[in-house]
Amino acid sequence: MTAWRQAARVCSGINRGISFPSHACLTSVASPRSFSTGTSVRKDFFKDVDSHIRDFQEKLTVIWPGSDWNPLRITDGLPPERCDILIVGGGVVGWSIAYWLKKKERIREGVRVLVVEKDPTYSQASTVLSAGGIRQQFSLPENIHLSLSSAEFMRNINENLSVLNDDPVDLQFNHSGYLFLASEKGAEAMEENYNTQRYAGAKVTLLSPTQLKEKFPWINTEGVALASYGLENEGWFDPWTLLNAFRRKAMSMGVFQCFGEVTGFRYTTRAMVTKDGEVVDIKRIRHVNIGMPNSLEYQPVECSIVVNAAGANSGRVAQMAGIGSGPEDTANGISVPVEPRKRFIYVFNCPEGPGLDTPFAVDYSGFYFRREGLGGNYITGMSPEEEEEPETTNLEVDHEFFQEKIWPHLANRVPAFEKLKVTSAWAGFYDYNTFDQNGILGLHPLVNNMYFATGFSGHGLQQSPAVGRAIAELILDGKFKTLDLTGLGFQRIFFNQPALERNIV
């Protein structure tokens, strides 16, 4: 029996009623070491000692001002021993979820939220290494609504994320729009996408080659049969500012942060028997092991719910929870189809380029470009063919990729770009969903307290405000309330029903 059919029966079995065999057992994985917090007497003892130490520290500060020396230094940066919800991944999606959880809590301090991020410098974070674009020009209604809702949130950013006595948030939002170009082969699909976008409420217009040339005289319309241009809520912004705004606001609301790496989970496992007599393992996470930076130590954190928002690493994090570890042709063998894919972004200078009226242009050949600042600089990139995917062991840039794959297309579409100078470049990771290149949102069917917000394949940043709210609704309300995102759940993976998006950039 195929994994898909078994998964279907599993889901049906959950709805029709199930039974559990008597041999259900407790499983502990991912770390050979164990950790005991001790009895309640020991907890009270250490709590009392901790109180005396802090009193001593305060007195020391008064006696010896200006010095940070302390003979009784308490280790900084350790996570709490327990929390209600632990979010794996401190990128913009993770911090958005944390913010919305606190925003929706019904009792002040009623939800104890911890965000775990392994990179304290964010030097390799996908959020800050992205091109920073936001658009509503998708083919799936779910993606359109996610971006529309996120644009609305960003338009009122200071009403949502302002912190008392802190500076206002300036996203540096450039409303220059997205410009998609279609060949004769893709024109019909662009028209269908346009109708879907307009029906969803996006402000988009179609341009003929003549209209395109009138609006953007610098463009070569050769091979272009139709263009689609965003009139509102499209363009680009500063990713780092949005990340910090979410983080700052969430922490002001009581969210805890920890810089460390999730190294494993301790979970219970029960064998579920479906109506058809098939046995499927159902897991529940009890503890998350967090490795401390530059240390062999790890801290187990007891939690009720785990949110996997680890981006490009979310597939690996899922494996730590035993997801996909079963036989290949079973439901337990279906892994989370998210892996890192490296993408290059090149910055080039061209004084004779299009200038201020440059949109975020996406050519049908696959490359994109947009203006960067006001000094004649632009950024560009392009997804490689499947067989040309670069290795993901580092963030080194392949400069020949620009010379051979991108520049010829650039110079053809914008003649002014025949003369340019590449000034810098960087690489970042997509959380690439190999199944259908769309986000995976919701609870895993076989790990009943692990939620996912991953697999966006390049559009997670722009959709992060709405994604955070959606996951918070699932956790606290038990269902999607603001937007119906059921189509982006795990069911489509288990039933082998991809939600394919035409406009992948």
XYZ file of C-alpha atoms in Angstrom:
505
model
C 0.000 0.000 0.000
C 1.385 3.427 -0.894
C 2.217 5.986 1.781
C -0.442 8.299 0.396
C -3.202 5.718 0.664
C -2.125 4.732 4.152
C -2.067 8.378 5.187
C -5.572 8.809 3.838
C -6.748 5.867 5.916
C -4.932 7.235 8.953
C -6.720 10.563 8.670
C -10.004 8.762 8.085
C -9.319 6.527 11.056
C -8.848 9.544 13.274
C -12.265 10.805 12.240
C -14.046 7.420 12.507
C -12.552 6.370 15.821
C -9.364 4.604 16.788
C -8.043 2.247 19.427
C -4.675 2.120 21.090
C -2.874 -1.146 21.804
C -1.634 -1.857 25.280
C 2.010 -1.782 24.228
C 2.091 2.027 23.770
C 5.435 3.171 25.078
C 7.624 6.146 25.953
C 10.436 6.979 23.555
C 13.344 9.324 24.192
C 15.551 10.411 21.285
C 18.138 12.825 19.944
C 20.393 13.003 22.979
C 22.188 10.231 24.850
C 22.296 12.276 28.039
C 19.478 12.847 30.472
C 18.805 15.764 32.748
C 16.934 15.860 36.019
C 15.675 19.049 37.601
C 15.428 17.335 40.967
C 12.636 17.182 43.538
C 10.505 20.073 44.686
C 12.701 20.394 47.822
C 15.785 20.931 45.672
C 13.919 23.452 43.517
C 12.971 25.456 46.602
C 16.554 25.299 47.856
C 18.068 26.571 44.626
C 15.358 29.189 44.280
C 16.309 30.508 47.733
C 20.020 30.472 46.853
C 19.318 32.299 43.622
C 17.430 34.985 45.558
C 20.371 35.538 47.934
C 22.824 35.713 45.021
C 20.759 38.382 43.288
C 20.552 40.404 46.522
C 24.346 40.216 46.752
C 24.715 41.355 43.147
C 22.533 44.394 43.755
C 24.577 45.386 46.821
C 27.801 44.879 44.857
C 26.550 47.270 42.171
C 25.933 49.971 44.779
C 29.304 49.474 46.486
C 31.335 49.196 43.278
C 29.567 51.178 40.536
C 30.879 51.029 36.986
C 32.228 47.481 37.245
C 30.636 44.352 35.806
C 32.868 41.997 37.813
C 30.943 39.464 39.821
C 32.365 36.547 41.842
C 28.975 34.825 41.690
C 28.234 35.190 38.015
C 24.980 33.541 36.938
C 25.140 32.010 33.474
C 23.479 34.334 30.983
C 21.350 33.246 28.054
C 19.968 29.993 29.417
C 16.377 29.288 28.413
C 13.710 28.750 31.063
C 13.187 25.168 32.234
C 9.630 25.188 30.938
C 7.331 27.165 28.688
C 3.939 26.771 27.092
C 4.972 27.296 23.460
C 8.505 26.918 22.109
C 9.219 28.393 18.677
C 12.186 26.927 16.814
C 13.601 29.696 14.636
C 14.036 33.377 15.427
C 13.575 34.695 11.906
C 10.771 37.021 10.940
C 8.201 34.184 10.774
C 9.110 32.912 14.233
C 8.970 36.346 15.831
C 5.707 37.147 14.053
C 4.153 34.018 15.546
C 5.470 34.985 18.988
C 3.995 38.482 18.660
C 0.565 37.225 17.629
C 0.486 34.629 20.403
C 0.980 37.383 22.971
C -1.383 39.689 21.110
C -4.143 37.083 21.291
C -3.612 35.805 24.832
C -6.753 36.346 26.870
C -4.993 36.727 30.236
C -1.876 38.853 30.674
C 1.165 36.553 30.950
C -1.222 33.681 30.256
C 0.972 32.181 27.514
C 4.675 31.637 28.173
C 6.427 31.811 24.796
C 10.100 31.066 24.070
C 11.841 31.781 20.749
C 15.032 29.814 20.066
C 17.470 31.108 17.436
C 20.807 29.427 16.725
C 22.495 32.425 15.047
C 22.826 35.376 17.462
C 24.403 37.525 14.737
C 21.729 36.695 12.140
C 24.581 36.693 9.619
C 23.185 33.600 7.871
C 19.499 34.244 8.493
C 17.339 33.949 5.380
C 15.275 36.935 6.510
C 18.061 39.472 6.276
C 19.650 37.934 3.171
C 16.518 38.190 1.044
C 15.654 40.718 -1.662
C 12.912 42.177 0.540
C 10.088 42.112 -2.010
C 6.354 42.035 -1.380
C 3.710 41.306 -4.006
C 0.167 40.074 -4.461
C 0.781 38.687 -7.936
C 0.372 34.995 -7.179
C -1.836 32.364 -8.756
C -3.080 30.744 -5.531
C -5.773 32.672 -3.623
C -4.144 31.695 -0.301
C -0.888 33.388 -1.288
C -2.684 36.471 -2.557
C -4.667 36.871 0.660
C -1.585 36.275 2.807
C 0.309 39.059 1.037
C -2.668 41.440 0.994
C -3.128 40.995 4.730
C 0.607 41.406 5.366
C 0.720 44.582 3.269
C -2.122 46.004 5.339
C -0.202 45.165 8.509
C 2.955 46.858 7.205
C 1.031 49.917 6.094
C 0.038 50.388 9.737
C 3.332 49.147 11.135
C 3.590 51.673 13.960
C 0.056 51.045 15.116
C 0.918 47.353 15.349
C 4.559 47.184 16.443
C 5.392 50.471 18.145
C 7.020 50.220 21.574
C 6.633 52.955 24.187
C 9.622 55.342 24.305
C 11.291 53.659 21.307
C 11.814 55.183 17.879
C 9.073 54.687 15.271
C 9.475 51.809 12.839
C 10.541 52.831 9.336
C 10.362 49.893 6.939
C 11.699 52.027 4.063
C 8.833 50.656 1.976
C 9.301 51.473 -1.691
C 5.948 51.255 -3.497
C 7.312 50.784 -7.008
C 5.295 47.645 -7.720
C 6.108 44.313 -9.308
C 6.271 43.979 -13.086
C 5.843 40.469 -14.493
C 6.606 39.857 -18.167
C 5.013 36.998 -20.086
C 5.882 35.468 -23.429
C 3.251 34.303 -25.906
C 3.374 30.907 -24.216
C 2.647 32.352 -20.757
C 0.175 35.097 -21.674
C -2.950 32.998 -21.118
C -1.784 31.933 -17.652
C -1.014 35.569 -16.796
C -4.563 36.563 -17.725
C -5.958 33.790 -15.531
C -3.720 34.887 -12.664
C -4.827 38.485 -13.171
C -8.485 37.522 -12.841
C -7.741 35.550 -9.668
C -5.769 38.458 -8.202
C -8.449 41.037 -9.000
C -11.152 38.808 -7.546
C -9.122 38.527 -4.324
C -8.863 42.308 -4.081
C -5.369 42.964 -5.442
C -4.819 46.161 -7.449
C -3.172 44.860 -10.615
C -3.311 45.911 -14.252
C -2.387 44.238 -17.537
C -0.211 46.011 -20.101
C 0.187 45.293 -23.788
C 3.705 45.569 -25.246
C 2.850 49.062 -26.523
C 1.528 50.189 -23.138
C 4.553 48.620 -21.464
C 6.917 50.601 -23.664
C 5.013 53.817 -22.994
C 5.199 53.358 -19.240
C 8.783 52.096 -19.132
C 10.622 53.479 -22.210
C 13.905 51.883 -21.125
C 12.634 48.325 -21.537
C 13.039 46.136 -24.613
C 9.653 44.531 -25.299
C 10.979 41.923 -27.709
C 9.368 38.576 -26.926
C 6.908 40.101 -24.457
C 3.256 39.341 -25.237
C 1.750 40.664 -21.999
C 2.817 42.319 -18.755
C 1.218 42.449 -15.302
C 1.921 45.422 -13.046
C 1.038 45.903 -9.368
C -0.512 49.300 -8.641
C -0.688 49.136 -4.862
C 0.982 47.445 -1.873
C 3.807 46.010 -3.973
C 7.482 46.825 -3.966
C 10.224 46.194 -1.431
C 11.233 47.067 2.126
C 14.033 46.511 4.635
C 13.824 42.921 5.986
C 16.100 43.603 8.974
C 13.828 46.394 10.179
C 10.715 44.192 10.054
C 12.490 41.375 11.893
C 13.702 43.712 14.636
C 10.310 45.379 14.926
C 8.591 42.043 15.549
C 11.326 40.944 17.943
C 11.345 44.195 19.908
C 7.567 44.276 20.224
C 7.238 40.604 21.150
C 9.880 40.883 23.866
C 8.175 43.975 25.262
C 5.050 41.823 25.560
C 6.878 39.176 27.585
C 8.273 36.737 25.012
C 11.519 35.028 26.050
C 14.396 34.581 23.636
C 17.284 32.166 23.722
C 20.297 31.925 21.448
C 21.010 28.241 21.085
C 20.449 25.324 18.732
C 17.735 22.730 19.057
C 19.589 19.425 19.190
C 16.772 16.984 19.802
C 13.406 16.173 21.317
C 12.122 13.852 24.011
C 8.690 12.578 23.125
C 6.166 9.876 23.892
C 5.011 7.473 21.214
C 1.710 5.617 21.005
C 0.746 3.129 18.342
C -2.603 3.945 16.773
C -4.624 1.256 15.049
C -6.888 2.441 12.257
C -10.203 0.847 11.349
C -8.383 -1.054 8.633
C -5.986 -2.557 11.168
C -2.941 -0.516 10.170
C -0.595 0.659 12.936
C 0.683 4.235 12.887
C 2.906 5.905 15.506
C 1.517 9.078 17.088
C 4.071 11.213 18.933
C 3.859 13.997 21.475
C 6.876 16.155 22.316
C 7.597 16.621 26.031
C 11.008 18.305 26.085
C 13.162 20.218 23.618
C 16.934 19.968 24.068
C 18.711 23.271 23.390
C 22.473 23.291 22.907
C 24.230 26.350 24.258
C 26.604 28.358 22.003
C 30.282 27.421 22.300
C 29.462 24.741 24.834
C 28.858 21.005 25.056
C 26.001 21.642 27.445
C 22.367 21.452 26.542
C 19.283 22.618 28.397
C 16.073 20.562 28.241
C 12.967 22.756 28.102
C 9.615 21.262 28.971
C 6.842 22.565 26.736
C 3.284 21.878 25.643
C 3.560 23.003 22.009
C 6.442 23.300 19.527
C 6.318 25.516 16.447
C 8.774 24.594 13.713
C 9.636 27.895 12.029
C 13.261 26.949 11.401
C 13.189 27.967 7.742
C 15.707 26.110 5.614
C 16.534 23.867 8.593
C 12.934 22.935 9.381
C 13.156 19.594 7.570
C 16.145 18.605 9.684
C 14.376 19.758 12.868
C 11.390 17.601 11.917
C 13.670 14.581 11.550
C 14.795 15.055 15.152
C 11.174 14.457 16.171
C 11.130 11.199 14.237
C 9.103 12.562 11.327
C 9.793 10.556 8.183
C 11.792 7.883 10.011
C 9.379 5.043 9.274
C 9.327 2.666 6.313
C 9.286 4.463 2.972
C 5.833 3.295 1.885
C 4.057 4.209 5.122
C 2.610 7.357 6.653
C 5.434 7.331 9.214
C 7.887 7.443 6.326
C 6.611 10.719 4.850
C 9.186 13.394 5.671
C 8.777 17.151 5.715
C 9.734 18.133 2.127
C 11.729 21.248 3.032
C 15.432 21.667 2.375
C 17.883 24.556 1.987
C 18.424 25.911 -1.522
C 21.103 28.537 -2.070
C 20.217 31.662 -4.016
C 22.605 34.410 -5.154
C 21.849 38.131 -5.125
C 24.153 40.457 -7.065
C 24.472 44.220 -6.655
C 25.567 46.170 -9.705
C 26.013 49.812 -10.600
C 24.723 51.306 -13.839
C 24.561 55.129 -13.967
C 22.651 54.976 -17.271
C 20.082 52.543 -15.896
C 16.298 53.056 -15.634
C 16.529 55.131 -12.454
C 13.766 55.958 -9.996
C 10.870 54.472 -11.961
C 12.337 50.954 -11.832
C 9.832 48.395 -10.489
C 10.632 44.952 -9.140
C 10.778 43.385 -12.613
C 10.470 39.628 -13.183
C 11.233 38.354 -16.679
C 9.696 35.206 -18.135
C 13.207 33.817 -18.543
C 13.445 33.650 -14.741
C 15.689 36.549 -13.702
C 14.577 39.578 -11.682
C 15.987 42.985 -10.895
C 15.055 46.078 -8.914
C 16.543 49.387 -7.918
C 18.654 49.524 -4.756
C 18.900 52.999 -3.251
C 19.314 56.208 -5.201
C 22.862 55.965 -6.561
C 22.352 54.005 -9.753
C 22.564 50.646 -7.987
C 20.417 47.595 -8.691
C 20.109 44.058 -7.401
C 19.367 40.977 -9.458
C 19.065 37.230 -9.118
C 17.735 34.105 -10.752
C 16.826 30.578 -9.638
C 19.049 27.947 -11.274
C 17.768 24.901 -13.088
C 17.117 21.876 -10.894
C 20.229 20.072 -12.138
C 22.366 23.175 -11.498
C 21.445 23.730 -7.858
C 24.568 24.889 -5.960
C 25.830 23.128 -2.847
C 24.418 24.333 0.460
C 27.382 23.684 2.739
C 28.378 27.366 2.641
C 27.226 30.803 1.536
C 29.906 31.395 -1.083
C 28.795 33.250 -4.211
C 29.252 31.890 -7.728
C 30.153 34.998 -9.757
C 30.226 33.054 -13.018
C 26.511 32.413 -12.576
C 25.900 36.133 -13.053
C 28.193 36.364 -16.060
C 26.821 33.319 -17.841
C 23.170 33.049 -16.778
C 21.902 36.488 -15.748
C 23.798 39.255 -17.526
C 22.872 38.165 -21.082
C 19.175 38.320 -20.152
C 19.625 41.620 -18.314
C 21.343 43.279 -21.252
C 18.721 42.006 -23.650
C 15.763 43.233 -21.602
C 17.330 46.560 -20.570
C 19.894 47.740 -23.154
C 21.408 50.166 -20.630
C 22.546 47.157 -18.597
C 25.020 46.167 -21.309
C 27.470 48.360 -19.378
C 27.442 47.721 -15.668
C 29.768 46.887 -12.801
C 29.051 44.275 -10.157
C 29.941 45.868 -6.828
C 28.973 43.156 -4.340
C 27.017 39.948 -3.945
C 25.726 37.632 -1.280
C 23.961 34.303 -0.921
C 21.068 33.168 1.245
C 19.002 30.039 1.762
C 15.422 29.443 0.650
C 13.321 27.124 2.817
C 12.544 25.280 -0.374
C 9.470 23.052 -0.406
C 10.356 20.338 -2.895
C 6.724 19.164 -2.979
C 5.050 22.267 -4.447
C 7.154 25.325 -3.465
C 4.454 26.683 -1.137
C 4.241 27.258 2.585
C 3.334 24.431 4.963
C 1.086 25.766 7.722
C -0.434 23.836 10.569
C -0.267 20.825 12.846
C 1.566 17.682 11.807
C -0.862 14.724 11.612
C 1.469 12.327 13.445
C 3.119 14.668 15.991
C 0.129 16.113 17.732
C 1.803 19.144 19.307
C 4.211 20.281 16.570
C 2.985 23.074 14.322
C 4.769 24.120 11.129
C 5.279 27.456 9.415
C 7.856 26.757 6.744
C 8.502 25.836 3.113
C 7.650 29.245 1.642
C 10.361 28.911 -1.019
C 11.167 32.619 -1.135
C 7.974 34.419 -0.068
C 7.999 33.818 3.697
C 9.284 37.296 4.550
C 6.527 39.158 2.759
C 3.807 36.914 4.195
C 5.182 36.718 7.737
C 2.682 39.099 9.426
C -0.332 37.121 8.199
C 1.367 33.744 8.721
C 2.109 34.618 12.344
C -1.523 35.479 12.978
C -2.726 32.289 11.256
C -0.518 30.000 13.369
C -1.524 31.843 16.558
C -5.173 31.313 15.645
C -4.617 27.595 15.075
C -2.926 27.237 18.446
C -5.171 29.423 20.597
C -8.493 29.195 18.741
C -8.134 25.720 17.290
C -8.790 26.845 13.708
C -8.031 29.471 11.071
C -10.284 32.463 11.680
C -9.076 35.474 9.684
C -7.952 33.640 6.534
C -8.846 30.123 5.485
C -5.446 28.563 4.828
C -6.536 24.941 5.082
C -5.225 24.328 1.570
C -1.672 24.969 2.803
C -1.867 22.328 5.526
C -0.085 18.974 5.790
C -3.041 17.119 4.335
C -1.991 17.944 0.794
C 1.388 16.291 1.360
C -0.115 13.167 2.898
C -2.705 12.867 0.128
C -0.217 13.799 -2.634
C -2.239 16.818 -3.753
C 0.276 19.630 -4.484
C -0.915 23.244 -4.391
C 1.113 24.471 -7.335
C 1.975 28.144 -7.722
C 2.697 29.534 -11.183
C 4.508 32.694 -10.121
C 7.606 31.312 -8.411
C 10.485 33.798 -8.123
